[in-house]
């Protein structure tokens, strides 16, 4: 085998693992947030973002498993962009919602 081919495979694997980490982070954060926070910020629904980040994580897992064939692919790029949109736009807005709580907890 050619050394460039091996380097490319390891590079694709590393990029796939980084993307998978981002996608799993987005999915876990989305699942933790209350559904009311999504509606309060008008950032679609929790179900929508859970499906988007869950689908992105599934694509990430499949891509890492198939990376040995050298398939990083456009689908993985779309998946990591969806997870990044959640983390950069939706997560900060949903995190800021503080409904009905006093200094010692919820009312």
PDB file of N, CA and C in Angstrom:
ATOM      1  N   UNK A   1       0.828  -1.194   0.000  1.00  0.00           N
ATOM      2  CA  UNK A   1       0.000   0.000   0.000  1.00  0.00           C
ATOM      3  C   UNK A   1       0.866   1.249   0.000  1.00  0.00           C
ATOM      4  N   UNK A   2       0.282   2.275  -0.505  1.00  0.00           N
ATOM      5  CA  UNK A   2       0.955   3.562  -0.565  1.00  0.00           C
ATOM      6  C   UNK A   2       0.834   4.262   0.788  1.00  0.00           C
ATOM      7  N   UNK A   3       1.902   4.945   1.202  1.00  0.00           N
ATOM      8  CA  UNK A   3       1.905   5.623   2.492  1.00  0.00           C
ATOM      9  C   UNK A   3       0.899   6.785   2.494  1.00  0.00           C
ATOM     10  N   UNK A   4       0.718   7.441   1.357  1.00  0.00           N
ATOM     11  CA  UNK A   4      -0.251   8.540   1.272  1.00  0.00           C
ATOM     12  C   UNK A   4      -1.666   8.028   1.504  1.00  0.00           C
ATOM     13  N   UNK A   5      -1.952   6.830   1.036  1.00  0.00           N
ATOM     14  CA  UNK A   5      -3.264   6.224   1.245  1.00  0.00           C
ATOM     15  C   UNK A   5      -3.501   5.968   2.732  1.00  0.00           C
ATOM     16  N   UNK A   6      -2.501   5.489   3.424  1.00  0.00           N
ATOM     17  CA  UNK A   6      -2.613   5.236   4.873  1.00  0.00           C
ATOM     18  C   UNK A   6      -2.798   6.541   5.642  1.00  0.00           C
ATOM     19  N   UNK A   7      -2.038   7.552   5.273  1.00  0.00           N
ATOM     20  CA  UNK A   7      -2.154   8.847   5.950  1.00  0.00           C
ATOM     21  C   UNK A   7      -3.550   9.424   5.736  1.00  0.00           C
ATOM     22  N   UNK A   8      -4.063   9.315   4.523  1.00  0.00           N
ATOM     23  CA  UNK A   8      -5.398   9.815   4.226  1.00  0.00           C
ATOM     24  C   UNK A   8      -6.450   9.092   5.061  1.00  0.00           C
ATOM     25  N   UNK A   9      -6.325   7.784   5.192  1.00  0.00           N
ATOM     26  CA  UNK A   9      -7.292   7.024   5.986  1.00  0.00           C
ATOM     27  C   UNK A   9      -7.271   7.449   7.452  1.00  0.00           C
ATOM     28  N   UNK A  10      -6.084   7.650   8.012  1.00  0.00           N
ATOM     29  CA  UNK A  10      -5.994   8.087   9.407  1.00  0.00           C
ATOM     30  C   UNK A  10      -6.514   9.513   9.579  1.00  0.00           C
ATOM     31  N   UNK A  11      -6.285  10.351   8.581  1.00  0.00           N
ATOM     32  CA  UNK A  11      -6.801  11.714   8.639  1.00  0.00           C
ATOM     33  C   UNK A  11      -8.328  11.708   8.595  1.00  0.00           C
ATOM     34  N   UNK A  12      -8.919  10.916   7.706  1.00  0.00           N
ATOM     35  CA  UNK A  12     -10.371  10.799   7.637  1.00  0.00           C
ATOM     36  C   UNK A  12     -10.943  10.232   8.933  1.00  0.00           C
ATOM     37  N   UNK A  13     -10.254   9.279   9.512  1.00  0.00           N
ATOM     38  CA  UNK A  13     -10.715   8.717  10.782  1.00  0.00           C
ATOM     39  C   UNK A  13     -10.682   9.772  11.882  1.00  0.00           C
ATOM     40  N   UNK A  14      -9.598  10.543  11.946  1.00  0.00           N
ATOM     41  CA  UNK A  14      -9.490  11.590  12.961  1.00  0.00           C
ATOM     42  C   UNK A  14     -10.570  12.652  12.773  1.00  0.00           C
ATOM     43  N   UNK A  15     -10.789  13.078  11.541  1.00  0.00           N
ATOM     44  CA  UNK A  15     -11.843  14.068  11.277  1.00  0.00           C
ATOM     45  C   UNK A  15     -13.220  13.506  11.601  1.00  0.00           C
ATOM     46  N   UNK A  16     -13.441  12.252  11.286  1.00  0.00           N
ATOM     47  CA  UNK A  16     -14.712  11.614  11.595  1.00  0.00           C
ATOM     48  C   UNK A  16     -14.961  11.518  13.086  1.00  0.00           C
ATOM     49  N   UNK A  17     -13.918  11.226  13.858  1.00  0.00           N
ATOM     50  CA  UNK A  17     -14.067  11.143  15.318  1.00  0.00           C
ATOM     51  C   UNK A  17     -14.328  12.507  15.935  1.00  0.00           C
ATOM     52  N   UNK A  18     -13.669  13.535  15.423  1.00  0.00           N
ATOM     53  CA  UNK A  18     -13.927  14.891  15.921  1.00  0.00           C
ATOM     54  C   UNK A  18     -15.367  15.294  15.611  1.00  0.00           C
ATOM     55  N   UNK A  19     -15.805  15.029  14.382  1.00  0.00           N
ATOM     56  CA  UNK A  19     -17.183  15.347  14.001  1.00  0.00           C
ATOM     57  C   UNK A  19     -18.182  14.561  14.854  1.00  0.00           C
ATOM     58  N   UNK A  20     -17.901  13.288  15.094  1.00  0.00           N
ATOM     59  CA  UNK A  20     -18.771  12.467  15.926  1.00  0.00           C
ATOM     60  C   UNK A  20     -18.856  13.023  17.342  1.00  0.00           C
ATOM     61  N   UNK A  21     -17.752  13.484  17.881  1.00  0.00           N
ATOM     62  CA  UNK A  21     -17.758  14.086  19.214  1.00  0.00           C
ATOM     63  C   UNK A  21     -18.649  15.318  19.272  1.00  0.00           C
ATOM     64  N   UNK A  22     -18.574  16.158  18.248  1.00  0.00           N
ATOM     65  CA  UNK A  22     -19.420  17.351  18.182  1.00  0.00           C
ATOM     66  C   UNK A  22     -20.889  16.954  18.086  1.00  0.00           C
ATOM     67  N   UNK A  23     -21.183  15.957  17.270  1.00  0.00           N
ATOM     68  CA  UNK A  23     -22.570  15.525  17.073  1.00  0.00           C
ATOM     69  C   UNK A  23     -23.158  14.906  18.334  1.00  0.00           C
ATOM     70  N   UNK A  24     -22.374  14.127  19.037  1.00  0.00           N
ATOM     71  CA  UNK A  24     -22.856  13.522  20.291  1.00  0.00           C
ATOM     72  C   UNK A  24     -23.039  14.585  21.367  1.00  0.00           C
ATOM     73  N   UNK A  25     -22.136  15.548  21.418  1.00  0.00           N
ATOM     74  CA  UNK A  25     -22.258  16.655  22.367  1.00  0.00           C
ATOM     75  C   UNK A  25     -23.564  17.412  22.120  1.00  0.00           C
ATOM     76  N   UNK A  26     -23.866  17.704  20.849  1.00  0.00           N
ATOM     77  CA  UNK A  26     -25.098  18.415  20.515  1.00  0.00           C
ATOM     78  C   UNK A  26     -26.327  17.591  20.900  1.00  0.00           C
ATOM     79  N   UNK A  27     -26.299  16.289  20.631  1.00  0.00           N
ATOM     80  CA  UNK A  27     -27.434  15.431  20.961  1.00  0.00           C
ATOM     81  C   UNK A  27     -27.671  15.368  22.462  1.00  0.00           C
ATOM     82  N   UNK A  28     -26.621  15.170  23.238  1.00  0.00           N
ATOM     83  CA  UNK A  28     -26.761  15.087  24.697  1.00  0.00           C
ATOM     84  C   UNK A  28     -27.289  16.401  25.260  1.00  0.00           C
ATOM     85  N   UNK A  29     -26.773  17.514  24.772  1.00  0.00           N
ATOM     86  CA  UNK A  29     -27.234  18.804  25.262  1.00  0.00           C
ATOM     87  C   UNK A  29     -28.697  19.037  24.901  1.00  0.00           C
ATOM     88  N   UNK A  30     -29.082  18.647  23.705  1.00  0.00           N
ATOM     89  CA  UNK A  30     -30.470  18.828  23.263  1.00  0.00           C
ATOM     90  C   UNK A  30     -31.431  18.007  24.113  1.00  0.00           C
ATOM     91  N   UNK A  31     -31.056  16.796  24.439  1.00  0.00           N
ATOM     92  CA  UNK A  31     -31.925  15.929  25.233  1.00  0.00           C
ATOM     93  C   UNK A  31     -32.084  16.473  26.655  1.00  0.00           C
ATOM     94  N   UNK A  32     -31.052  17.125  27.192  1.00  0.00           N
ATOM     95  CA  UNK A  32     -31.101  17.656  28.559  1.00  0.00           C
ATOM     96  C   UNK A  32     -32.035  18.848  28.714  1.00  0.00           C
ATOM     97  N   UNK A  33     -32.222  19.616  27.667  1.00  0.00           N
ATOM     98  CA  UNK A  33     -32.981  20.867  27.763  1.00  0.00           C
ATOM     99  C   UNK A  33     -34.486  20.617  27.822  1.00  0.00           C
ATOM    100  N   UNK A  34     -35.222  21.421  28.611  1.00  0.00           N
ATOM    101  CA  UNK A  34     -36.682  21.296  28.659  1.00  0.00           C
ATOM    102  C   UNK A  34     -37.314  21.739  27.341  1.00  0.00           C
ATOM    103  N   UNK A  35     -38.386  21.083  26.959  1.00  0.00           N
ATOM    104  CA  UNK A  35     -39.069  21.395  25.698  1.00  0.00           C
ATOM    105  C   UNK A  35     -39.627  22.819  25.702  1.00  0.00           C
ATOM    106  N   UNK A  36     -40.041  23.310  26.844  1.00  0.00           N
ATOM    107  CA  UNK A  36     -40.616  24.655  26.932  1.00  0.00           C
ATOM    108  C   UNK A  36     -39.596  25.728  26.563  1.00  0.00           C
ATOM    109  N   UNK A  37     -38.326  25.473  26.831  1.00  0.00           N
ATOM    110  CA  UNK A  37     -37.299  26.456  26.492  1.00  0.00           C
ATOM    111  C   UNK A  37     -37.183  26.652  24.984  1.00  0.00           C
ATOM    112  N   UNK A  38     -37.360  25.579  24.227  1.00  0.00           N
ATOM    113  CA  UNK A  38     -37.279  25.682  22.769  1.00  0.00           C
ATOM    114  C   UNK A  38     -38.428  26.539  22.243  1.00  0.00           C
ATOM    115  N   UNK A  39     -39.627  26.322  22.784  1.00  0.00           N
ATOM    116  CA  UNK A  39     -40.788  27.072  22.340  1.00  0.00           C
ATOM    117  C   UNK A  39     -40.718  28.527  22.787  1.00  0.00           C
ATOM    118  N   UNK A  40     -40.139  28.778  23.957  1.00  0.00           N
ATOM    119  CA  UNK A  40     -40.030  30.144  24.456  1.00  0.00           C
ATOM    120  C   UNK A  40     -39.086  30.980  23.598  1.00  0.00           C
ATOM    121  N   UNK A  41     -38.089  30.372  23.013  1.00  0.00           N
ATOM    122  CA  UNK A  41     -37.132  31.104  22.187  1.00  0.00           C
ATOM    123  C   UNK A  41     -37.480  31.053  20.706  1.00  0.00           C
ATOM    124  N   UNK A  42     -38.546  30.342  20.347  1.00  0.00           N
ATOM    125  CA  UNK A  42     -38.980  30.181  18.961  1.00  0.00           C
ATOM    126  C   UNK A  42     -37.864  29.604  18.075  1.00  0.00           C
ATOM    127  N   UNK A  43     -37.199  28.586  18.587  1.00  0.00           N
ATOM    128  CA  UNK A  43     -36.145  27.885  17.854  1.00  0.00           C
ATOM    129  C   UNK A  43     -36.632  26.500  17.435  1.00  0.00           C
ATOM    130  N   UNK A  44     -37.782  26.438  16.810  1.00  0.00           N
ATOM    131  CA  UNK A  44     -38.450  25.190  16.445  1.00  0.00           C
ATOM    132  C   UNK A  44     -38.848  24.441  17.714  1.00  0.00           C
ATOM    133  N   UNK A  45     -38.878  23.112  17.655  1.00  0.00           N
ATOM    134  CA  UNK A  45     -39.278  22.339  18.832  1.00  0.00           C
ATOM    135  C   UNK A  45     -38.134  21.439  19.271  1.00  0.00           C
ATOM    136  N   UNK A  46     -38.278  20.937  20.471  1.00  0.00           N
ATOM    137  CA  UNK A  46     -37.271  20.014  20.981  1.00  0.00           C
ATOM    138  C   UNK A  46     -37.239  18.750  20.132  1.00  0.00           C
ATOM    139  N   UNK A  47     -38.395  18.272  19.695  1.00  0.00           N
ATOM    140  CA  UNK A  47     -38.449  17.085  18.846  1.00  0.00           C
ATOM    141  C   UNK A  47     -37.692  17.272  17.544  1.00  0.00           C
ATOM    142  N   UNK A  48     -37.829  18.452  16.939  1.00  0.00           N
ATOM    143  CA  UNK A  48     -37.111  18.748  15.701  1.00  0.00           C
ATOM    144  C   UNK A  48     -35.605  18.687  15.919  1.00  0.00           C
ATOM    145  N   UNK A  49     -35.125  19.376  16.962  1.00  0.00           N
ATOM    146  CA  UNK A  49     -33.681  19.423  17.198  1.00  0.00           C
ATOM    147  C   UNK A  49     -33.134  18.092  17.700  1.00  0.00           C
ATOM    148  N   UNK A  50     -33.940  17.341  18.425  1.00  0.00           N
ATOM    149  CA  UNK A  50     -33.504  16.008  18.830  1.00  0.00           C
ATOM    150  C   UNK A  50     -33.357  15.107  17.606  1.00  0.00           C
ATOM    151  N   UNK A  51     -34.297  15.205  16.676  1.00  0.00           N
ATOM    152  CA  UNK A  51     -34.205  14.415  15.450  1.00  0.00           C
ATOM    153  C   UNK A  51     -32.996  14.846  14.608  1.00  0.00           C
ATOM    154  N   UNK A  52     -32.757  16.147  14.518  1.00  0.00           N
ATOM    155  CA  UNK A  52     -31.623  16.643  13.724  1.00  0.00           C
ATOM    156  C   UNK A  52     -30.290  16.195  14.324  1.00  0.00           C
ATOM    157  N   UNK A  53     -30.137  16.392  15.625  1.00  0.00           N
ATOM    158  CA  UNK A  53     -28.864  16.027  16.242  1.00  0.00           C
ATOM    159  C   UNK A  53     -28.712  14.509  16.352  1.00  0.00           C
ATOM    160  N   UNK A  54     -29.814  13.802  16.550  1.00  0.00           N
ATOM    161  CA  UNK A  54     -29.772  12.335  16.574  1.00  0.00           C
ATOM    162  C   UNK A  54     -29.403  11.771  15.211  1.00  0.00           C
ATOM    163  N   UNK A  55     -29.995  12.332  14.169  1.00  0.00           N
ATOM    164  CA  UNK A  55     -29.639  11.914  12.813  1.00  0.00           C
ATOM    165  C   UNK A  55     -28.192  12.227  12.489  1.00  0.00           C
ATOM    166  N   UNK A  56     -27.729  13.386  12.949  1.00  0.00           N
ATOM    167  CA  UNK A  56     -26.337  13.757  12.727  1.00  0.00           C
ATOM    168  C   UNK A  56     -25.392  12.782  13.436  1.00  0.00           C
ATOM    169  N   UNK A  57     -25.744  12.406  14.662  1.00  0.00           N
ATOM    170  CA  UNK A  57     -24.905  11.449  15.394  1.00  0.00           C
ATOM    171  C   UNK A  57     -24.919  10.081  14.719  1.00  0.00           C
ATOM    172  N   UNK A  58     -26.071   9.671  14.194  1.00  0.00           N
ATOM    173  CA  UNK A  58     -26.140   8.385  13.487  1.00  0.00           C
ATOM    174  C   UNK A  58     -25.274   8.399  12.235  1.00  0.00           C
ATOM    175  N   UNK A  59     -25.319   9.500  11.489  1.00  0.00           N
ATOM    176  CA  UNK A  59     -24.451   9.630  10.311  1.00  0.00           C
ATOM    177  C   UNK A  59     -22.982   9.612  10.734  1.00  0.00           C
ATOM    178  N   UNK A  60     -22.686  10.257  11.860  1.00  0.00           N
ATOM    179  CA  UNK A  60     -21.307  10.266  12.363  1.00  0.00           C
ATOM    180  C   UNK A  60     -20.803   8.879  12.715  1.00  0.00           C
ATOM    181  N   UNK A  61     -21.645   8.091  13.359  1.00  0.00           N
ATOM    182  CA  UNK A  61     -21.259   6.718  13.713  1.00  0.00           C
ATOM    183  C   UNK A  61     -21.014   5.894  12.453  1.00  0.00           C
ATOM    184  N   UNK A  62     -21.933   6.007  11.492  1.00  0.00           N
ATOM    185  CA  UNK A  62     -21.769   5.253  10.239  1.00  0.00           C
ATOM    186  C   UNK A  62     -20.519   5.682   9.487  1.00  0.00           C
ATOM    187  N   UNK A  63     -20.244   6.966   9.498  1.00  0.00           N
ATOM    188  CA  UNK A  63     -19.060   7.458   8.792  1.00  0.00           C
ATOM    189  C   UNK A  63     -17.779   6.949   9.438  1.00  0.00           C
ATOM    190  N   UNK A  64     -17.736   6.934  10.758  1.00  0.00           N
ATOM    191  CA  UNK A  64     -16.535   6.432  11.441  1.00  0.00           C
ATOM    192  C   UNK A  64     -16.358   4.948  11.164  1.00  0.00           C
ATOM    193  N   UNK A  65     -17.443   4.205  11.125  1.00  0.00           N
ATOM    194  CA  UNK A  65     -17.342   2.771  10.855  1.00  0.00           C
ATOM    195  C   UNK A  65     -16.892   2.482   9.425  1.00  0.00           C
ATOM    196  N   UNK A  66     -17.210   3.366   8.493  1.00  0.00           N
ATOM    197  CA  UNK A  66     -16.894   3.131   7.088  1.00  0.00           C
ATOM    198  C   UNK A  66     -15.681   3.949   6.649  1.00  0.00           C
ATOM    199  N   UNK A  67     -15.056   4.671   7.557  1.00  0.00           N
ATOM    200  CA  UNK A  67     -13.929   5.524   7.199  1.00  0.00           C
ATOM    201  C   UNK A  67     -12.763   4.735   6.622  1.00  0.00           C
ATOM    202  N   UNK A  68     -12.635   3.489   6.972  1.00  0.00           N
ATOM    203  CA  UNK A  68     -11.525   2.702   6.434  1.00  0.00           C
ATOM    204  C   UNK A  68     -11.598   2.607   4.916  1.00  0.00           C
ATOM    205  N   UNK A  69     -12.783   2.798   4.357  1.00  0.00           N
ATOM    206  CA  UNK A  69     -12.936   2.804   2.902  1.00  0.00           C
ATOM    207  C   UNK A  69     -12.672   4.186   2.323  1.00  0.00           C
ATOM    208  N   UNK A  70     -12.407   5.174   3.175  1.00  0.00           N
ATOM    209  CA  UNK A  70     -12.119   6.519   2.702  1.00  0.00           C
ATOM    210  C   UNK A  70     -13.346   7.326   2.339  1.00  0.00           C
ATOM    211  N   UNK A  71     -14.473   7.062   2.994  1.00  0.00           N
ATOM    212  CA  UNK A  71     -15.712   7.758   2.674  1.00  0.00           C
ATOM    213  C   UNK A  71     -16.038   8.789   3.752  1.00  0.00           C
ATOM    214  N   UNK A  72     -15.515   9.995   3.654  1.00  0.00           N
ATOM    215  CA  UNK A  72     -15.894  11.042   4.606  1.00  0.00           C
ATOM    216  C   UNK A  72     -17.228  11.601   4.181  1.00  0.00           C
ATOM    217  N   UNK A  73     -17.345  12.017   2.960  1.00  0.00           N
ATOM    218  CA  UNK A  73     -18.613  12.297   2.327  1.00  0.00           C
ATOM    219  C   UNK A  73     -19.304  13.588   2.667  1.00  0.00           C
ATOM    220  N   UNK A  74     -20.134  13.971   1.748  1.00  0.00           N
ATOM    221  CA  UNK A  74     -20.938  15.177   1.886  1.00  0.00           C
ATOM    222  C   UNK A  74     -21.967  15.038   3.003  1.00  0.00           C
ATOM    223  N   UNK A  75     -22.481  13.848   3.198  1.00  0.00           N
ATOM    224  CA  UNK A  75     -23.480  13.632   4.243  1.00  0.00           C
ATOM    225  C   UNK A  75     -22.906  13.901   5.631  1.00  0.00           C
ATOM    226  N   UNK A  76     -21.664  13.541   5.860  1.00  0.00           N
ATOM    227  CA  UNK A  76     -21.028  13.811   7.150  1.00  0.00           C
ATOM    228  C   UNK A  76     -20.836  15.311   7.345  1.00  0.00           C
ATOM    229  N   UNK A  77     -20.524  16.021   6.274  1.00  0.00           N
ATOM    230  CA  UNK A  77     -20.360  17.465   6.381  1.00  0.00           C
ATOM    231  C   UNK A  77     -21.695  18.115   6.742  1.00  0.00           C
ATOM    232  N   UNK A  78     -22.770  17.685   6.112  1.00  0.00           N
ATOM    233  CA  UNK A  78     -24.100  18.208   6.425  1.00  0.00           C
ATOM    234  C   UNK A  78     -24.459  17.887   7.884  1.00  0.00           C
ATOM    235  N   UNK A  79     -24.124  16.697   8.338  1.00  0.00           N
ATOM    236  CA  UNK A  79     -24.442  16.292   9.711  1.00  0.00           C
ATOM    237  C   UNK A  79     -23.690  17.140  10.730  1.00  0.00           C
ATOM    238  N   UNK A  80     -22.415  17.370  10.511  1.00  0.00           N
ATOM    239  CA  UNK A  80     -21.650  18.153  11.480  1.00  0.00           C
ATOM    240  C   UNK A  80     -22.073  19.627  11.426  1.00  0.00           C
ATOM    241  N   UNK A  81     -22.480  20.121  10.280  1.00  0.00           N
ATOM    242  CA  UNK A  81     -22.993  21.493  10.194  1.00  0.00           C
ATOM    243  C   UNK A  81     -24.297  21.619  10.981  1.00  0.00           C
ATOM    244  N   UNK A  82     -25.179  20.628  10.882  1.00  0.00           N
ATOM    245  CA  UNK A  82     -26.430  20.660  11.649  1.00  0.00           C
ATOM    246  C   UNK A  82     -26.145  20.676  13.151  1.00  0.00           C
ATOM    247  N   UNK A  83     -25.197  19.874  13.593  1.00  0.00           N
ATOM    248  CA  UNK A  83     -24.837  19.859  15.017  1.00  0.00           C
ATOM    249  C   UNK A  83     -24.212  21.189  15.438  1.00  0.00           C
ATOM    250  N   UNK A  84     -23.397  21.769  14.581  1.00  0.00           N
ATOM    251  CA  UNK A  84     -22.776  23.058  14.896  1.00  0.00           C
ATOM    252  C   UNK A  84     -23.796  24.183  14.927  1.00  0.00           C
ATOM    253  N   UNK A  85     -24.802  24.136  14.067  1.00  0.00           N
ATOM    254  CA  UNK A  85     -25.870  25.142  14.099  1.00  0.00           C
ATOM    255  C   UNK A  85     -26.601  25.050  15.430  1.00  0.00           C
ATOM    256  N   UNK A  86     -26.868  23.836  15.876  1.00  0.00           N
ATOM    257  CA  UNK A  86     -27.513  23.686  17.182  1.00  0.00           C
ATOM    258  C   UNK A  86     -26.634  24.289  18.280  1.00  0.00           C
ATOM    259  N   UNK A  87     -25.359  23.932  18.293  1.00  0.00           N
ATOM    260  CA  UNK A  87     -24.472  24.380  19.367  1.00  0.00           C
ATOM    261  C   UNK A  87     -24.216  25.888  19.322  1.00  0.00           C
ATOM    262  N   UNK A  88     -24.169  26.472  18.133  1.00  0.00           N
ATOM    263  CA  UNK A  88     -23.831  27.890  18.016  1.00  0.00           C
ATOM    264  C   UNK A  88     -25.045  28.811  18.118  1.00  0.00           C
ATOM    265  N   UNK A  89     -26.222  28.348  17.702  1.00  0.00           N
ATOM    266  CA  UNK A  89     -27.387  29.223  17.660  1.00  0.00           C
ATOM    267  C   UNK A  89     -28.465  28.836  18.671  1.00  0.00           C
ATOM    268  N   UNK A  90     -28.848  27.582  18.679  1.00  0.00           N
ATOM    269  CA  UNK A  90     -29.985  27.155  19.492  1.00  0.00           C
ATOM    270  C   UNK A  90     -29.585  27.001  20.961  1.00  0.00           C
ATOM    271  N   UNK A  91     -28.486  26.357  21.227  1.00  0.00           N
ATOM    272  CA  UNK A  91     -28.062  26.095  22.610  1.00  0.00           C
ATOM    273  C   UNK A  91     -27.933  27.376  23.431  1.00  0.00           C
ATOM    274  N   UNK A  92     -27.246  28.426  22.939  1.00  0.00           N
ATOM    275  CA  UNK A  92     -27.168  29.647  23.758  1.00  0.00           C
ATOM    276  C   UNK A  92     -28.534  30.275  24.025  1.00  0.00           C
ATOM    277  N   UNK A  93     -29.416  30.268  23.042  1.00  0.00           N
ATOM    278  CA  UNK A  93     -30.741  30.869  23.237  1.00  0.00           C
ATOM    279  C   UNK A  93     -31.565  30.064  24.230  1.00  0.00           C
ATOM    280  N   UNK A  94     -31.513  28.744  24.118  1.00  0.00           N
ATOM    281  CA  UNK A  94     -32.292  27.880  25.009  1.00  0.00           C
ATOM    282  C   UNK A  94     -31.711  27.900  26.421  1.00  0.00           C
ATOM    283  N   UNK A  95     -30.415  28.090  26.538  1.00  0.00           N
ATOM    284  CA  UNK A  95     -29.772  28.125  27.855  1.00  0.00           C
ATOM    285  C   UNK A  95     -30.138  29.371  28.649  1.00  0.00           C
ATOM    286  N   UNK A  96     -30.454  30.454  27.953  1.00  0.00           N
ATOM    287  CA  UNK A  96     -30.749  31.716  28.636  1.00  0.00           C
ATOM    288  C   UNK A  96     -32.132  31.764  29.261  1.00  0.00           C
ATOM    289  N   UNK A  97     -33.027  30.863  28.872  1.00  0.00           N
ATOM    290  CA  UNK A  97     -34.397  30.889  29.377  1.00  0.00           C
ATOM    291  C   UNK A  97     -34.393  30.463  30.837  1.00  0.00           C
ATOM    292  N   UNK A  98     -34.923  31.329  31.685  1.00  0.00           N
ATOM    293  CA  UNK A  98     -35.044  31.046  33.114  1.00  0.00           C
ATOM    294  C   UNK A  98     -36.485  31.326  33.510  1.00  0.00           C
ATOM    295  N   UNK A  99     -37.339  30.364  33.341  1.00  0.00           N
ATOM    296  CA  UNK A  99     -38.761  30.600  33.602  1.00  0.00           C
ATOM    297  C   UNK A  99     -39.178  30.246  35.011  1.00  0.00           C
ATOM    298  N   UNK A 100     -39.811  31.199  35.692  1.00  0.00           N
ATOM    299  CA  UNK A 100     -40.471  30.955  36.961  1.00  0.00           C
ATOM    300  C   UNK A 100     -39.587  30.451  38.079  1.00  0.00           C
ATOM    301  N   UNK A 101     -38.394  30.964  38.200  1.00  0.00           N
ATOM    302  CA  UNK A 101     -37.571  30.491  39.312  1.00  0.00           C
ATOM    303  C   UNK A 101     -37.156  31.685  40.161  1.00  0.00           C
ATOM    304  N   UNK A 102     -37.095  31.447  41.426  1.00  0.00           N
ATOM    305  CA  UNK A 102     -36.671  32.458  42.376  1.00  0.00           C
ATOM    306  C   UNK A 102     -35.231  32.205  42.791  1.00  0.00           C
ATOM    307  N   UNK A 103     -34.766  32.911  43.822  1.00  0.00           N
ATOM    308  CA  UNK A 103     -33.370  32.736  44.232  1.00  0.00           C
ATOM    309  C   UNK A 103     -33.085  31.373  44.859  1.00  0.00           C
ATOM    310  N   UNK A 104     -34.135  30.656  45.270  1.00  0.00           N
ATOM    311  CA  UNK A 104     -33.936  29.366  45.933  1.00  0.00           C
ATOM    312  C   UNK A 104     -34.533  28.198  45.154  1.00  0.00           C
ATOM    313  N   UNK A 105     -34.841  28.399  43.874  1.00  0.00           N
ATOM    314  CA  UNK A 105     -35.393  27.329  43.064  1.00  0.00           C
ATOM    315  C   UNK A 105     -36.696  27.723  42.408  1.00  0.00           C
ATOM    316  N   UNK A 106     -37.378  26.780  41.785  1.00  0.00           N
ATOM    317  CA  UNK A 106     -38.626  27.080  41.083  1.00  0.00           C
ATOM    318  C   UNK A 106     -39.734  27.479  42.032  1.00  0.00           C
ATOM    319  N   UNK A 107     -40.636  28.317  41.557  1.00  0.00           N
ATOM    320  CA  UNK A 107     -41.759  28.791  42.375  1.00  0.00           C
ATOM    321  C   UNK A 107     -42.866  27.810  42.342  1.00  0.00           C
TER     322      UNK A 107
END
